[in-house]
Amino acid sequence: MIEGEHVRLRKLERTDLPTLHRWMNDREVMAWARFSPDHMVSLAALEKEYEKELAGEDHERATFFVEDRETGKAIGWTTVRTWDRKHVNANLGIGLGEKEFWGRGYGTEAVSLLLGIVFDQQGWHRAELYTLVENERAIRSAEKCGFRRCGLEHESTFYDGSHHDVVEMELLRSEWDARKTPKRSAKRR
């Protein structure tokens, strides 16, 4: 378990799947989290999707539940995907399923904690994330964590009857490390 000021991240457990199922079948949540509000999934399909991870056999994906520290309530999830050490990239994702926590900094803190795992614990070189160009809240949140825009995929996803642009954002480990180093103020003479 990793704790921040307002949230904590803990590994996904089998008992979390009904909550994750509810969020993944919420059209508004999934429009931002997976770029498709038409992504409906049965609980059985979700259990099958996470079977290897829950058994500790998935070495490419780690899912963490995001909890509000004050109440202990599960409010969302984060995922880090890694495919091959030679590519040195970690792909991050986040979804806040409880809408009353949107826009309040919980997602920003959760991503920052996840970056600590990616860079400080696992030693990856680069983190990336993708979001819809319309998702201004997610873009601002990522920028607060140090991400910068590095690409735009024109009309690369289709939902709600039309194609949408996707923003790619990145953060290098060296940039993450520089953000952690306290800034020294200039001495006055």
Tab-separated table of C-alpha atoms in Angstrom:
chain	number	residue	atom	x	y	z
A	1	MET	CA	0.000	0.000	0.000
A	2	ILE	CA	1.270	3.454	-0.887
A	3	GLU	CA	-0.127	6.472	0.910
A	4	GLY	CA	-0.255	10.099	-0.072
A	5	GLU	CA	-1.831	13.015	1.716
A	6	HIS	CA	-5.401	12.343	0.547
A	7	VAL	CA	-5.330	9.002	-1.273
A	8	ARG	CA	-3.719	5.626	-1.019
A	9	LEU	CA	-3.028	3.048	-3.686
A	10	ARG	CA	-3.403	-0.643	-2.996
A	11	LYS	CA	-3.193	-3.672	-5.265
A	12	LEU	CA	-6.409	-4.827	-6.891
A	13	GLU	CA	-8.155	-7.635	-5.006
A	14	ARG	CA	-10.826	-10.046	-6.224
A	15	THR	CA	-13.386	-8.403	-3.920
A	16	ASP	CA	-12.852	-5.120	-5.844
A	17	LEU	CA	-14.183	-6.524	-9.100
A	18	PRO	CA	-17.884	-5.734	-8.471
A	19	THR	CA	-16.965	-2.081	-7.827
A	20	LEU	CA	-14.718	-1.979	-10.886
A	21	HIS	CA	-17.562	-3.606	-12.851
A	22	ARG	CA	-19.962	-0.844	-11.760
A	23	TRP	CA	-17.507	1.853	-12.837
A	24	MET	CA	-16.737	0.161	-16.147
A	25	ASN	CA	-20.416	0.091	-16.960
A	26	ASP	CA	-20.909	3.784	-16.219
A	27	ARG	CA	-21.075	5.546	-19.574
A	28	GLU	CA	-19.709	8.858	-18.281
A	29	VAL	CA	-16.785	7.302	-16.390
A	30	MET	CA	-15.735	5.122	-19.309
A	31	ALA	CA	-15.977	7.944	-21.850
A	32	TRP	CA	-12.920	9.442	-20.148
A	33	ALA	CA	-11.214	6.289	-18.906
A	34	ARG	CA	-11.249	4.092	-22.006
A	35	PHE	CA	-12.300	6.525	-24.736
A	36	SER	CA	-15.470	4.558	-25.303
A	37	PRO	CA	-18.732	5.046	-23.461
A	38	ASP	CA	-19.987	1.943	-25.264
A	39	HIS	CA	-17.549	-0.268	-23.341
A	40	MET	CA	-19.941	-2.443	-21.355
A	41	VAL	CA	-18.562	-5.533	-19.707
A	42	SER	CA	-20.071	-8.392	-17.747
A	43	LEU	CA	-18.687	-9.266	-14.330
A	44	ALA	CA	-17.660	-12.687	-15.684
A	45	ALA	CA	-15.698	-11.065	-18.536
A	46	LEU	CA	-14.029	-8.686	-16.080
A	47	GLU	CA	-13.040	-11.581	-13.831
A	48	LYS	CA	-11.507	-13.342	-16.824
A	49	GLU	CA	-9.656	-10.169	-17.907
A	50	TYR	CA	-8.041	-9.769	-14.461
A	51	GLU	CA	-7.561	-13.479	-13.694
A	52	LYS	CA	-3.804	-13.556	-14.430
A	53	GLU	CA	-3.152	-10.312	-12.573
A	54	LEU	CA	-5.030	-11.443	-9.473
A	55	ALA	CA	-3.058	-14.711	-9.547
A	56	GLY	CA	0.215	-12.758	-9.711
A	57	GLU	CA	0.952	-14.083	-13.198
A	58	ASP	CA	0.539	-10.900	-15.238
A	59	HIS	CA	3.919	-9.209	-15.567
A	60	GLU	CA	2.707	-6.570	-18.006
A	61	ARG	CA	-0.065	-4.886	-16.005
A	62	ALA	CA	-0.526	-3.798	-12.407
A	63	THR	CA	-3.822	-2.338	-11.252
A	64	PHE	CA	-4.187	-0.362	-8.054
A	65	PHE	CA	-7.370	0.758	-6.363
A	66	VAL	CA	-7.422	4.405	-5.315
A	67	GLU	CA	-8.931	4.993	-1.888
A	68	ASP	CA	-9.840	8.181	-0.084
A	69	ARG	CA	-7.637	8.086	3.026
A	70	GLU	CA	-10.156	9.894	5.206
A	71	THR	CA	-13.052	7.502	4.593
A	72	GLY	CA	-11.333	4.406	3.166
A	73	LYS	CA	-13.803	4.545	0.273
A	74	ALA	CA	-12.637	3.187	-3.086
A	75	ILE	CA	-12.892	6.064	-5.552
A	76	GLY	CA	-11.068	4.815	-8.659
A	77	TRP	CA	-8.256	2.778	-10.125
A	78	THR	CA	-4.893	3.263	-11.768
A	79	THR	CA	-3.076	0.937	-14.094
A	80	VAL	CA	0.499	0.699	-15.225
A	81	ARG	CA	1.297	-1.387	-18.277
A	82	THR	CA	4.797	-2.409	-19.276
A	83	TRP	CA	5.565	-4.683	-22.162
A	84	ASP	CA	9.262	-5.069	-22.582
A	85	ARG	CA	12.241	-3.706	-20.669
A	86	LYS	CA	14.041	-2.841	-23.893
A	87	HIS	CA	11.316	-0.319	-24.712
A	88	VAL	CA	11.652	1.202	-21.214
A	89	ASN	CA	8.170	2.759	-21.325
A	90	ALA	CA	5.432	2.469	-18.765
A	91	ASN	CA	1.916	3.286	-19.937
A	92	LEU	CA	-0.264	4.785	-17.210
A	93	GLY	CA	-4.018	4.957	-16.940
A	94	ILE	CA	-6.413	6.280	-14.343
A	95	GLY	CA	-10.142	6.327	-13.861
A	96	LEU	CA	-12.051	7.896	-11.010
A	97	GLY	CA	-15.300	6.011	-10.752
A	98	GLU	CA	-16.819	8.131	-7.990
A	99	LYS	CA	-17.750	11.380	-9.706
A	100	GLU	CA	-17.959	13.457	-6.522
A	101	PHE	CA	-14.143	13.172	-6.385
A	102	TRP	CA	-13.628	14.564	-9.910
A	103	GLY	CA	-11.798	17.876	-10.144
A	104	ARG	CA	-10.598	17.828	-6.525
A	105	GLY	CA	-6.965	16.733	-6.973
A	106	TYR	CA	-7.439	13.070	-6.070
A	107	GLY	CA	-6.525	11.870	-9.555
A	108	THR	CA	-3.440	14.088	-9.643
A	109	GLU	CA	-2.222	12.685	-6.346
A	110	ALA	CA	-2.945	9.111	-7.447
A	111	VAL	CA	-0.943	9.576	-10.667
A	112	SER	CA	1.918	11.111	-8.703
A	113	LEU	CA	1.964	8.083	-6.381
A	114	LEU	CA	1.881	5.778	-9.399
A	115	LEU	CA	4.842	7.643	-10.890
A	116	GLY	CA	6.747	6.923	-7.679
A	117	ILE	CA	6.159	3.229	-8.314
A	118	VAL	CA	7.115	3.474	-11.987
A	119	PHE	CA	10.305	5.481	-11.548
A	120	ASP	CA	11.494	5.037	-7.964
A	121	GLN	CA	10.559	1.394	-7.364
A	122	GLN	CA	10.582	-0.161	-10.826
A	123	GLY	CA	13.216	2.023	-12.462
A	124	TRP	CA	11.455	2.668	-15.781
A	125	HIS	CA	12.908	5.348	-18.062
A	126	ARG	CA	9.747	6.929	-19.492
A	127	ALA	CA	6.081	7.162	-18.549
A	128	GLU	CA	3.362	7.870	-21.069
A	129	LEU	CA	-0.347	8.389	-20.976
A	130	TYR	CA	-3.048	9.105	-23.494
A	131	THR	CA	-6.273	11.044	-23.131
A	132	LEU	CA	-8.897	12.633	-25.306
A	133	VAL	CA	-8.079	16.167	-26.390
A	134	GLU	CA	-11.418	17.210	-24.851
A	135	ASN	CA	-10.424	15.865	-21.436
A	136	GLU	CA	-8.954	19.141	-20.210
A	137	ARG	CA	-9.164	18.053	-16.570
A	138	ALA	CA	-6.945	15.000	-17.225
A	139	ILE	CA	-4.471	17.050	-19.270
A	140	ARG	CA	-4.120	19.644	-16.493
A	141	SER	CA	-3.742	16.891	-13.917
A	142	ALA	CA	-0.993	15.179	-15.924
A	143	GLU	CA	0.809	18.480	-16.424
A	144	LYS	CA	0.750	19.076	-12.651
A	145	CYS	CA	2.546	15.735	-12.293
A	146	GLY	CA	5.224	16.848	-14.781
A	147	PHE	CA	3.896	15.321	-18.000
A	148	ARG	CA	4.128	17.297	-21.214
A	149	ARG	CA	2.299	16.873	-24.486
A	150	CYS	CA	4.428	15.067	-27.036
A	151	GLY	CA	1.980	14.049	-29.707
A	152	LEU	CA	-1.493	14.266	-31.121
A	153	GLU	CA	-3.202	11.351	-32.782
A	154	HIS	CA	-5.761	12.856	-35.113
A	155	GLU	CA	-9.181	11.205	-35.043
A	156	SER	CA	-7.683	8.002	-33.647
A	157	THR	CA	-10.635	6.986	-31.511
A	158	PHE	CA	-14.322	6.721	-32.293
A	159	TYR	CA	-17.133	7.203	-29.824
A	160	ASP	CA	-20.422	8.982	-29.498
A	161	GLY	CA	-20.857	8.949	-33.260
A	162	SER	CA	-17.644	10.717	-34.257
A	163	HIS	CA	-13.860	10.493	-34.332
A	164	HIS	CA	-11.813	12.246	-31.642
A	165	ASP	CA	-8.205	13.331	-31.291
A	166	VAL	CA	-6.043	11.779	-28.588
A	167	VAL	CA	-3.207	13.605	-26.815
A	168	GLU	CA	-0.061	11.643	-25.958
A	169	MET	CA	1.832	12.875	-22.901
A	170	GLU	CA	5.209	11.819	-21.550
A	171	LEU	CA	7.501	12.192	-18.562
A	172	LEU	CA	11.110	11.040	-18.387
A	173	ARG	CA	12.684	9.662	-15.246
A	174	SER	CA	15.280	12.448	-15.263
A	175	GLU	CA	12.450	15.008	-15.245
A	176	TRP	CA	10.722	13.148	-12.405
A	177	ASP	CA	13.964	13.108	-10.407
A	178	ALA	CA	14.499	16.842	-11.033
A	179	ARG	CA	10.996	17.595	-9.715
A	180	LYS	CA	11.794	15.781	-6.465
A	181	THR	CA	14.999	17.754	-5.875
A	182	PRO	CA	14.245	20.771	-3.695
A	183	LYS	CA	14.833	24.008	-5.525
A	184	ARG	CA	17.471	26.144	-3.891
A	185	SER	CA	16.811	29.809	-3.664
A	186	ALA	CA	19.468	32.169	-4.934
A	187	LYS	CA	21.570	33.746	-2.217
A	188	ARG	CA	21.285	37.465	-1.832
A	189	ARG	CA	24.339	39.587	-1.309
